XYZ file of C-alpha atoms in Angstrom:
595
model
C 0.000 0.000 0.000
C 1.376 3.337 -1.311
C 1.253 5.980 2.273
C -0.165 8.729 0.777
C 0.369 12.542 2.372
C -1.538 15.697 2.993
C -2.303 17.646 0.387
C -2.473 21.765 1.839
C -3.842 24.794 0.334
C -2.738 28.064 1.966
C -4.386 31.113 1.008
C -3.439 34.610 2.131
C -3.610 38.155 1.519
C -0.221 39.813 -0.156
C 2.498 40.010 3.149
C -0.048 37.955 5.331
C 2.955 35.274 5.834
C 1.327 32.756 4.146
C 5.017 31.665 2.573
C 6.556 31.126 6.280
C 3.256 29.108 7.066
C 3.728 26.427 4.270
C 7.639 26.143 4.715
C 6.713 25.603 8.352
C 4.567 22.544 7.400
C 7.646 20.813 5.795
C 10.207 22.146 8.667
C 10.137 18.164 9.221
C 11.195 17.156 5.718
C 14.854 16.591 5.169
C 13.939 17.191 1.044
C 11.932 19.396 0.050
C 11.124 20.576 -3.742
C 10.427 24.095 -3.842
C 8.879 24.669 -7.209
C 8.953 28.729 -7.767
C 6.522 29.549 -10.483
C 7.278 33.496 -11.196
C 9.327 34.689 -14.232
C 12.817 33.547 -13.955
C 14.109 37.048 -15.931
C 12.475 40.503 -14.979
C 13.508 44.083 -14.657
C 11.226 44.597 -11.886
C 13.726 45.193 -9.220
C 10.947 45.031 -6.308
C 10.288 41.364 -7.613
C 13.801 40.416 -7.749
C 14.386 41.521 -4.448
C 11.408 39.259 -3.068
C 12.672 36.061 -4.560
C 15.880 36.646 -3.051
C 13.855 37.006 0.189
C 12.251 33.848 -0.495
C 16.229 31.915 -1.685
C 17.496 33.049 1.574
C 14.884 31.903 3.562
C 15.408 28.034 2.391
C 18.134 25.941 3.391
C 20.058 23.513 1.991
C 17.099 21.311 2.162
C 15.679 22.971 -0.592
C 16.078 21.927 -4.098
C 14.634 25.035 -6.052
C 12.756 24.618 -9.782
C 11.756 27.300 -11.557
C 8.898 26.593 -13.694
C 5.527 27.512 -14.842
C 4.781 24.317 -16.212
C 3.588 23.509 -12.512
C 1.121 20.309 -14.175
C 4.534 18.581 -15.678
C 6.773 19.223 -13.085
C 4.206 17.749 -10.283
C 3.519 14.601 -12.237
C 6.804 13.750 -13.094
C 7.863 13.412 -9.187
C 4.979 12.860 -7.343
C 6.724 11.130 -4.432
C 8.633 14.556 -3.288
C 7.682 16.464 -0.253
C 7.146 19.866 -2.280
C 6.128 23.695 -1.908
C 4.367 25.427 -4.505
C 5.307 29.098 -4.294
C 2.833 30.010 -5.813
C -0.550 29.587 -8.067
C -1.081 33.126 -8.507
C 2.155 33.322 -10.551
C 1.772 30.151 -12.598
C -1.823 31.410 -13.602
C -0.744 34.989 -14.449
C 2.044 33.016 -16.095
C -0.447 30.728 -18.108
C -2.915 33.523 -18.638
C 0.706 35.225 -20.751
C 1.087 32.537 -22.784
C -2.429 31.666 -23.973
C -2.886 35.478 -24.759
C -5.791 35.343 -22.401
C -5.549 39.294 -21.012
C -7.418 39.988 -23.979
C -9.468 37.410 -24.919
C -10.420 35.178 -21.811
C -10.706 31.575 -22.528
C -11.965 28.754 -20.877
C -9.231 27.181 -18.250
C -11.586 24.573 -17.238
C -9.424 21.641 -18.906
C -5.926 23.492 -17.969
C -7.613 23.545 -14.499
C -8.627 20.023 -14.394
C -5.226 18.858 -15.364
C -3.588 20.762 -12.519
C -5.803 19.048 -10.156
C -5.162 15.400 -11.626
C -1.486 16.074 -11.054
C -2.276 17.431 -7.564
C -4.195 14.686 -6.630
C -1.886 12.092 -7.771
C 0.901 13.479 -5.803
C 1.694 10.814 -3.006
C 4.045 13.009 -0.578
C 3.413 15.664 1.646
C 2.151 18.685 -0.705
C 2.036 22.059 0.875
C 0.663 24.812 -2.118
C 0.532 28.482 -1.879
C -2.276 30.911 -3.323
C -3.117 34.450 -2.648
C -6.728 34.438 -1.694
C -8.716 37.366 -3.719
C -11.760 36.755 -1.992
C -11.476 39.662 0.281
C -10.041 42.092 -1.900
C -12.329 44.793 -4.140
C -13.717 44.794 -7.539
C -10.149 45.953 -9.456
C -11.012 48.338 -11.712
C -9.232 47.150 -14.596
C -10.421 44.564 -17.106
C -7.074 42.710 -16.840
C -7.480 42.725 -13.141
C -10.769 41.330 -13.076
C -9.936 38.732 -15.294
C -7.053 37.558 -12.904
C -9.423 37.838 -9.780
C -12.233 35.759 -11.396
C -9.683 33.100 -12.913
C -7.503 32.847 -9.566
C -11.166 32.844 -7.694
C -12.550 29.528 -9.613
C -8.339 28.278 -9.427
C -8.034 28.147 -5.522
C -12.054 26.532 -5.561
C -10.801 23.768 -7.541
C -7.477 23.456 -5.853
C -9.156 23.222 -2.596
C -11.817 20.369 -3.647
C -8.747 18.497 -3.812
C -6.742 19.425 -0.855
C -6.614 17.449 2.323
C -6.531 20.809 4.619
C -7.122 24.659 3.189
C -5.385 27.354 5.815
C -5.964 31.219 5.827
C -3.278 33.205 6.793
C -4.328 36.328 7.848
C -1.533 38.679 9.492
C 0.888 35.893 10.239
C -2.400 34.274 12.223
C -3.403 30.963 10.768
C -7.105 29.781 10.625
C -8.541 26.414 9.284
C -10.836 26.372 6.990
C -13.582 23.567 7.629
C -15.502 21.730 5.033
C -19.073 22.001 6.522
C -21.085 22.739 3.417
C -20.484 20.786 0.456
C -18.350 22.523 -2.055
C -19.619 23.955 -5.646
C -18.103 22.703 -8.862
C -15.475 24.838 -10.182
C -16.851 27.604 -12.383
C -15.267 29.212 -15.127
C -14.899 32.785 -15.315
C -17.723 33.124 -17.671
C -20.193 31.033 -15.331
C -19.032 32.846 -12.128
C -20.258 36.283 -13.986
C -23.369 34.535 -14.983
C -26.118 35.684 -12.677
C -27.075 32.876 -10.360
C -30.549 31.241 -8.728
C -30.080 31.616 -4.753
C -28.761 28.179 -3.392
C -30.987 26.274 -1.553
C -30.452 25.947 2.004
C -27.831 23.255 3.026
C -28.816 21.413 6.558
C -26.112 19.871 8.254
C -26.040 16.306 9.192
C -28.585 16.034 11.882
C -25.629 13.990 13.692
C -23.598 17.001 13.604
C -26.258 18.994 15.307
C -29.176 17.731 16.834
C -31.006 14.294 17.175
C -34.272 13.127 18.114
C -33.866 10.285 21.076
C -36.585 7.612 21.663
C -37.983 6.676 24.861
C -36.342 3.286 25.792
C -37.414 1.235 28.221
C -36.572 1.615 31.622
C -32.766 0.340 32.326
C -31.156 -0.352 35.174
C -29.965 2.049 37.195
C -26.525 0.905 36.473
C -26.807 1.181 32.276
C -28.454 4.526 32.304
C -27.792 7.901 33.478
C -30.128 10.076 35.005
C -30.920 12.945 32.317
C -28.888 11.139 30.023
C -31.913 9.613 27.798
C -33.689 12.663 27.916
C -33.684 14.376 24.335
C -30.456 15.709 24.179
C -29.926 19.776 23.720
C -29.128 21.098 20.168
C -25.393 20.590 19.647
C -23.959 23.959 18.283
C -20.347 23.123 17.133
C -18.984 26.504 15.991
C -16.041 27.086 17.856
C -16.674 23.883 19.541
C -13.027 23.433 20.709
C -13.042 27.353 22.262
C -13.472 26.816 26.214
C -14.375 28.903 28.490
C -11.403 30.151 31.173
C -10.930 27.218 33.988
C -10.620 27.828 37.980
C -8.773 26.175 40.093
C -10.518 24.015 42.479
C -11.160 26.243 45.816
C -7.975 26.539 47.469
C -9.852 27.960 50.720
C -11.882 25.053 50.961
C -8.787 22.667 50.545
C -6.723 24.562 53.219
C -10.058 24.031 55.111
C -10.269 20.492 54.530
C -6.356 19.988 55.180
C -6.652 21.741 58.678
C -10.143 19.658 59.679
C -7.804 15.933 58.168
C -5.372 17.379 61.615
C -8.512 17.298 63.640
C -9.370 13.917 63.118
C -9.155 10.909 65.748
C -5.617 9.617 63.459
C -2.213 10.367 63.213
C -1.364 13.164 60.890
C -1.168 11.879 57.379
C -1.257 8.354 58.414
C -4.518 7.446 56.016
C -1.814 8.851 53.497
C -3.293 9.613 49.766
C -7.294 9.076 51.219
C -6.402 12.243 52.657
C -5.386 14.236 49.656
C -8.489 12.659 47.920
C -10.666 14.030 50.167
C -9.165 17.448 50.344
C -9.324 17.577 46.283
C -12.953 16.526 46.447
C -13.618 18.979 49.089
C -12.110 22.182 46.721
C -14.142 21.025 43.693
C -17.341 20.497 45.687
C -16.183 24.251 47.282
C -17.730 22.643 50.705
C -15.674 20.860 53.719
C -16.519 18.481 55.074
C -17.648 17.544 51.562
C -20.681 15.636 49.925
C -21.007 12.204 49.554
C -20.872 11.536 46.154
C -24.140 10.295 45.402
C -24.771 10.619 41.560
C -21.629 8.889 39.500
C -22.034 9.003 36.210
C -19.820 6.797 33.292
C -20.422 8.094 29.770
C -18.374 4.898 27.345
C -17.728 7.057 24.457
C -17.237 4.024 21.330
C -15.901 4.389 18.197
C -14.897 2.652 14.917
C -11.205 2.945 13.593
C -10.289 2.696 10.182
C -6.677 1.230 10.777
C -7.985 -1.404 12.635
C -8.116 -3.153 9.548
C -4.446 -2.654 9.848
C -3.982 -6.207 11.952
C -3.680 -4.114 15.355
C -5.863 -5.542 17.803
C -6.406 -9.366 18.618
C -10.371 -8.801 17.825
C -12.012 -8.060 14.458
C -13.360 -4.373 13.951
C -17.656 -5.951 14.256
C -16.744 -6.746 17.874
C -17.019 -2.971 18.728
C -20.976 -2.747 17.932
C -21.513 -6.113 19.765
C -20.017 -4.483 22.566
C -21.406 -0.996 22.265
C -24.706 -3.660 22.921
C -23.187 -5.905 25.433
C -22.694 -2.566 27.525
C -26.178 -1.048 26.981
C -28.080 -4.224 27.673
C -26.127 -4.094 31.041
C -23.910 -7.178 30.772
C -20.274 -5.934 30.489
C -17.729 -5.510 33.009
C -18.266 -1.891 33.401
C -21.771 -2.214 34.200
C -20.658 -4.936 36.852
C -18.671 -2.610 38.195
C -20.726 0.368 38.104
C -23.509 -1.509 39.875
C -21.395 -2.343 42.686
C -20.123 1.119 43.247
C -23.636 2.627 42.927
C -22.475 4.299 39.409
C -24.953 4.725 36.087
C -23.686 3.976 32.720
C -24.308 5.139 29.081
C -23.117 4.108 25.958
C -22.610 6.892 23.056
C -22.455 6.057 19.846
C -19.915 8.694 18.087
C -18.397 6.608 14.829
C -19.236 2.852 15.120
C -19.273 1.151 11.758
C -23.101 -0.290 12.670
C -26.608 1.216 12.904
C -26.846 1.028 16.975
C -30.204 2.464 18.348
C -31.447 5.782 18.642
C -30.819 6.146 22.002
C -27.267 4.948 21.702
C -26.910 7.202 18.512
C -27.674 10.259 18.973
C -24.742 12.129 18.464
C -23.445 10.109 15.999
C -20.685 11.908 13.724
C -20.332 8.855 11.248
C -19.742 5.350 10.834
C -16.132 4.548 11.475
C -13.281 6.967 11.505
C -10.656 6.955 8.211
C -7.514 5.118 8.689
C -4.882 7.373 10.176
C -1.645 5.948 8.532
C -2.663 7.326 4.834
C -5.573 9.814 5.762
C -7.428 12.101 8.469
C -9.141 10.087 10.952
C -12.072 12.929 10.723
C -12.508 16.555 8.762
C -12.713 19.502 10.993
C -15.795 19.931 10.774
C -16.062 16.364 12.358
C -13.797 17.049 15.050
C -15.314 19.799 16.087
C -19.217 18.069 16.255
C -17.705 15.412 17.857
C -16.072 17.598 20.878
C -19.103 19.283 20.692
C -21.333 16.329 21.472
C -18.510 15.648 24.292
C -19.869 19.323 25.852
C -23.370 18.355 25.485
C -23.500 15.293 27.319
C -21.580 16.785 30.183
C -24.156 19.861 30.124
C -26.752 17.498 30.481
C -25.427 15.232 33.266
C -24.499 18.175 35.526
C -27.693 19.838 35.316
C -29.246 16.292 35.890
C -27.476 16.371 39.184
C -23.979 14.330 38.476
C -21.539 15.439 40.703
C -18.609 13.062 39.967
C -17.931 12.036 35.804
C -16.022 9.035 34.157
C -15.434 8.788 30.659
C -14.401 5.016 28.966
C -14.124 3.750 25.874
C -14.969 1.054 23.544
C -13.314 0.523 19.994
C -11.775 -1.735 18.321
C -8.051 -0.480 17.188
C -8.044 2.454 19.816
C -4.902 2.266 21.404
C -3.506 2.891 18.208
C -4.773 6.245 18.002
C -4.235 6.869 21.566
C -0.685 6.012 21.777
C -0.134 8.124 18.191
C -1.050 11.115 20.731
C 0.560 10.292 23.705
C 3.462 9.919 22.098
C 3.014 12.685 19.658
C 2.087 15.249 23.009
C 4.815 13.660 25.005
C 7.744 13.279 22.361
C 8.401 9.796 22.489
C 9.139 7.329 19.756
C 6.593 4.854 18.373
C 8.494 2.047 19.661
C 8.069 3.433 23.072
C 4.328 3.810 23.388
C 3.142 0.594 21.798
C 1.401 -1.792 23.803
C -0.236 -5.280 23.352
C -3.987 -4.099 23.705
C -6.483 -6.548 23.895
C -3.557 -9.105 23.289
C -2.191 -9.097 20.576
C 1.209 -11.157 19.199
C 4.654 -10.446 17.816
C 3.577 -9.927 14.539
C 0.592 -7.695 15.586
C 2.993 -5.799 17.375
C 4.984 -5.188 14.512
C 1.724 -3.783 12.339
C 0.725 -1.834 15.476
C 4.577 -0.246 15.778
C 4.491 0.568 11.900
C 0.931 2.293 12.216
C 2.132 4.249 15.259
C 5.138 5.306 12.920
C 3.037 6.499 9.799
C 0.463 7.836 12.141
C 2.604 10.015 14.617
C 4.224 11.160 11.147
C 1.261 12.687 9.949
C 0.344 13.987 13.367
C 3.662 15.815 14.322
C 2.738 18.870 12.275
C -0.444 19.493 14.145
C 1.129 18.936 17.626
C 0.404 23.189 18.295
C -3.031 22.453 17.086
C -4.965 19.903 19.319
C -8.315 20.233 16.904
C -6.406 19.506 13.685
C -4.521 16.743 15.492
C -7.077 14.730 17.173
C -8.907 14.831 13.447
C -5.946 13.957 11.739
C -4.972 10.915 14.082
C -7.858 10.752 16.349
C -10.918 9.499 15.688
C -14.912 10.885 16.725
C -15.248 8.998 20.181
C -11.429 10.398 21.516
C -12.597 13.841 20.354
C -15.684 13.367 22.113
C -14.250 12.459 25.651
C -11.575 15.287 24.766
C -14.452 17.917 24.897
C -16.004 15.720 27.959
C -13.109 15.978 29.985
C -12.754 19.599 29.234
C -16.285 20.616 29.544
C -15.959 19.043 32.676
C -14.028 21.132 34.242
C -15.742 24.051 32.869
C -18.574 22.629 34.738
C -16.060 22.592 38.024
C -17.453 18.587 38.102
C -14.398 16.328 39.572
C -13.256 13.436 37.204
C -11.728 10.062 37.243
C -9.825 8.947 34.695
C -9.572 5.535 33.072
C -6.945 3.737 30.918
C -4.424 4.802 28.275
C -7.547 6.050 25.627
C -9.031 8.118 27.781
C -5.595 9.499 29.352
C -5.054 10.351 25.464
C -7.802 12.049 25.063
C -7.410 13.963 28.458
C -4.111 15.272 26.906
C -5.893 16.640 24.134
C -8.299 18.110 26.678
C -5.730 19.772 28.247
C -4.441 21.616 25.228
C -7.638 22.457 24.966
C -8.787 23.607 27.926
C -5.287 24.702 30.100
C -6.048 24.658 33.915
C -8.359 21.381 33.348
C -5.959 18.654 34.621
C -6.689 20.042 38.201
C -10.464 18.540 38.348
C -9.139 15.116 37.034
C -7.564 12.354 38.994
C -5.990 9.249 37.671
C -8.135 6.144 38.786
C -5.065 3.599 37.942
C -2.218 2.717 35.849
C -2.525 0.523 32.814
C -0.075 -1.983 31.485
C 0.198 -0.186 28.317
C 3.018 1.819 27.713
C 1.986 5.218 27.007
C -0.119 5.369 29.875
C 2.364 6.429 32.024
C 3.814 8.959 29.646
C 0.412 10.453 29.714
C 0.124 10.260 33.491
C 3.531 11.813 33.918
C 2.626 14.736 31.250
C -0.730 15.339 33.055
C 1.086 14.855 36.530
C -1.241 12.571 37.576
C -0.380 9.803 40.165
C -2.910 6.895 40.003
C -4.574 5.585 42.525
C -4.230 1.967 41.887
C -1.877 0.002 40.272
C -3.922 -3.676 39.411
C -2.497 -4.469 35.874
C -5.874 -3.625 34.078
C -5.911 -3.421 30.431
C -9.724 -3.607 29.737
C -10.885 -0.070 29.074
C -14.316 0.997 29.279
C -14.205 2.982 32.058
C -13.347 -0.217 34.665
C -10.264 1.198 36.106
C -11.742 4.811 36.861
C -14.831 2.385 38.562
C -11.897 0.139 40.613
C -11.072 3.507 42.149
C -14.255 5.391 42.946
C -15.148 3.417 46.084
C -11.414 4.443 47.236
C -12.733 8.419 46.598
C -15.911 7.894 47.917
C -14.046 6.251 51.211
C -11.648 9.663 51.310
C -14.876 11.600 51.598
C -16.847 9.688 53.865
C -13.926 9.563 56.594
C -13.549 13.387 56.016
C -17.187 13.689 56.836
C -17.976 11.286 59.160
C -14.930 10.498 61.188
C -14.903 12.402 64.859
C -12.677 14.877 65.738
C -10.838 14.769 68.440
C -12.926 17.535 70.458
C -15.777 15.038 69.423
C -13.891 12.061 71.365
C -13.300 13.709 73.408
C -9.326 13.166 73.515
C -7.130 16.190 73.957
C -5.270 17.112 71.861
C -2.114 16.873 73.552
C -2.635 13.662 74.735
C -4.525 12.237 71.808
C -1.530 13.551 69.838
C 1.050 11.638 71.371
C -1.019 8.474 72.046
C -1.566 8.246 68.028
C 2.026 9.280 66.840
C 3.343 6.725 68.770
C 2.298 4.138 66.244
C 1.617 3.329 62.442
C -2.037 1.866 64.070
C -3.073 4.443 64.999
C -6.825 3.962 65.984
């Protein structure tokens, strides 16, 4: 299989940067073609001079052709990381040698042939454009020629670009895909008046859905205000969060003094007492709560590279689960139902119809396979973090006052440990784990995914949106938006395994200031788990060799918080004892038994 790259457009204003931007996006490349499409011989000194801003501005990785047969030059070496600098020059370029100041002609098939070349380029393609959208009527005839032409150019360009960017004063912005894009016009049909578009409706998915009434579940499968009809999801600017406080410091201070108080030695319940004191500050009360409304929301998703070989289990298994769980028969309803915790299921991209109730906010069916494409658009990132939001809106005002997220997919780890080790630095070799079990030889495929997948991701790693849709997936973006939201939402979290530790990274690129109303539940055997925990800071709170995902290690460890609380709460004091201090203070510190 031939790994294909991303194919950029970046459009910008004249001095807007756009130049540095796409240069930027092949900083990684040791080769890179640079394929200048001006006129080679000039008199125009200010022109001159800009090239030779351009020529010192490239190393020696550059190899530099000057050409305006741009459609040639791509096809014959498609498999060259290369910058196109830029189309504006190649069509003003064209437009001189077809005579077509004058007498405008139809570029359609010129066009088209660009495109072919474009789209059978198979390395990393990074192609400039100034963008004439924003820029008045010229007043020449010549002028508006170039404006329409270079207007229908960058449309068709675009249709077959992986990612379009807008520079605007050295600020870059991208450009999402939401409504379906217009067939390339020429000239002649772009001055051609027009009937008004219809109105496009986005994917109900994407925004809203209608939810069924199901039949009454157990209280450990369903959430309370969870099967309600869900609120319209608005996913403009989806991935923009609100500014994050710290949990109360006052009230952990207060908690801290009243944990000296109690009928123990001083620290001698060790981290039950910090757990408490944490609860305390995000409740904003001490003595807390109880924690009487847990909620799990298993966020499950399809991934296209498990087709790859890299889990023990075929790719159906993740809609038999996604029922397993909502019928009430997995292990995280087990242990939900012991702890006293609800449970819902969320449909974000399984490759299956799944119920209404389950689907909801459904994004699509399956993500795309990471090692040769974007697991989602942007526009599908940002629904899916939106949906994350929603569900977390919902739950809060239904009451929950402590959220898990899991997970359920088949191939997920791969993703995950693509951005654990993409956010943490470390090599692909370093974050791969076995999964659900997989052998040598699935290891191998696994490593080699991780490789082509953290390749395509390192150029995003500024960019948590573009990242977790280029290597992602719908259901990590969705927890990503959860965890976030969360916090928002000053709700305390648990954290599960190495997935949802992955996403929780993204969250908190997203969301700075979040990590402090999360808590590691426990360590997984996988790998980059601990990277993640040691980015986040995060010491678990159990260490019981679970691999199994779905929220069961973040369930392990809730009776453990619910315990720190309840001796904060309910334990005496010693004026309560009635022990003095003094006395009560020596009697305890004499031993590790304490009472």
């Amino acid at each position: 299989m031939t790994t294909r790259g991303t194919r950029t457009l970046v459009l910008g204003g004249v001095r807007s940067g756009k130049s540095g931007v796409g240069e930027a996006l092949l900083a990684e490349h040791t080769e890179v073609r640079y394929i200048a499409t001006g006129p080679t011989l000039t008199s125009d000194a200010e022109w001159v001079a800009r090239v030779e801003e351009h020529r010192r501005r490239r190393d020696e990785r550059y190899t530099t052709v000057e050409t305006t047969d741009l459609t040639t030059e791509l096809s014959t070496t498609p498999d060259v990381a290369t910058l196109v600098d830029d189309l504006g020059n190649w069509l003003a370029a064209d437009i001189d040698a077809t005579n077509g100041w004058e007498s405008p002609i139809d570029r359609s098939d010129r066009t088209e042939q660009l495109c072919a070349a474009i789209s059978a380029v198979t390395a990393d393609l990074v192609i400039i454009s100034p963008e004439v959208g924003l820029a008045p009527v010229p007043s020449t005839a010549v002028g508006r020629t170039f404006q329409d032409e270079l207007g229908a150019l960058n449309s068709a360009v675009a249709a077959v670009c992986d990612r379009v960017l807008l520079v605007v004063a050295g600020r870059v912005v991208e450009l999402p895909a939401d409504f379906p894009a217009p067939a390339a016009q020429t000239p002649q049909q772009q001055r051609s008046p027009q009937k008004p578009a219809a109105p496009v409706v986005a994917p109900a998915a994407a925004v809203t859905a209608a939810a069924t009434e199901p039949a009454a579940p157990d209280t450990a499968t369903a959430a309370p205000g969870s099967m309600s009809e869900p609120p319209k999801v608005v996913a403009t600017d989806a991935e923009v969060f609100d500014h994050i406080d710290r949990p109360d410091e006052s009230v952990a201070q207060a908690a801290r003094d009243r944990q000296l108080t109690l009928t123990k030695p001083a620290g001698s319940l060790g981290r039950l007492e910090d757990l408490s004191v944490w609860i305390a500050a995000c409740q904003g009360e001490c003595p807390p709560r109880s924690i009487e409304q847990a909620n799990v929301v298993v966020f499950a998703g399809d991934h296209g590279v498990a087709q790859a070989g890299v889990s023990a289990y075929p790719p159906e298994v993740t809609a038999q689960m996604v029922a397993n769980i909502a019928s009430g028969g997995a292990a995280v309803n087990v242990l939900a139902r012991q702890s006293g915790a609800t449970v819902q299921v969320v449909d974000m991209s399984v490759d299956a119809d799944t119920p209404p109730e389950v689907s909801r906010y459904k994004v699509r069916r399956g993500s795309g396979d990471l090692r040769v494409t974007d697991a989602l658009t942007i526009a599908e990132a940002r629904a899916s973090i939106a949906a994350g939001r929603a569900i977390v809106d919902d739950l809060v005002d239904s009451g929950a006052d402590l959220l898990i997220a899991g997970e359920m997919g088949i191939g997920n780890t791969t993703p995950a440990a693509i951005l654990v080790g993409t956010l943490t630095r470390h090599e692909p070799v370093e974050v791969v784990g076995r999964g659900t079990g997989i052998d040598d030889l699935g290891w191998m495929r696994k490593t080699a995914a991780i490789r082509d997948g953290m390749r395509r991701g390192r150029r995003y790693i500024h960019d948590p949106l573009a990242l977790v849709a280029a290597v992602g997936g719908a259901d990590i973006a969705a927890m990503a938006g959860f965890l976030a939201q969360a916090a928002v939402r000053r709700t305390p979290v648990i954290l599960d395994g190495v997935v949802v530790t992955a996403a929780a990274l993204v969250a908190a690129e997203l969301a700075p200031g979040a990590v402090s109303w999360w808590v590691a539940g426990h360590r997984s055997v996988e790998p980059a788990h601990t990277f993640a925990l040691e980015h986040l800071d995060l010491e678990p709170i159990l260490e019981l060799r679970m691999r199994l995902g779905e929220g069961s290690g973040a369930l392990m460890a809730l009776p453990v918080v619910s315990s720190s609380v309840e001796i904060l709460r309910g334990m005496s004091t010693f004026d309560e004892a009635g022990i003095s201090d003094a006395d009560s203070s020596e009697a305890l510190t004499t031993s590790d038994a304490g009472v």
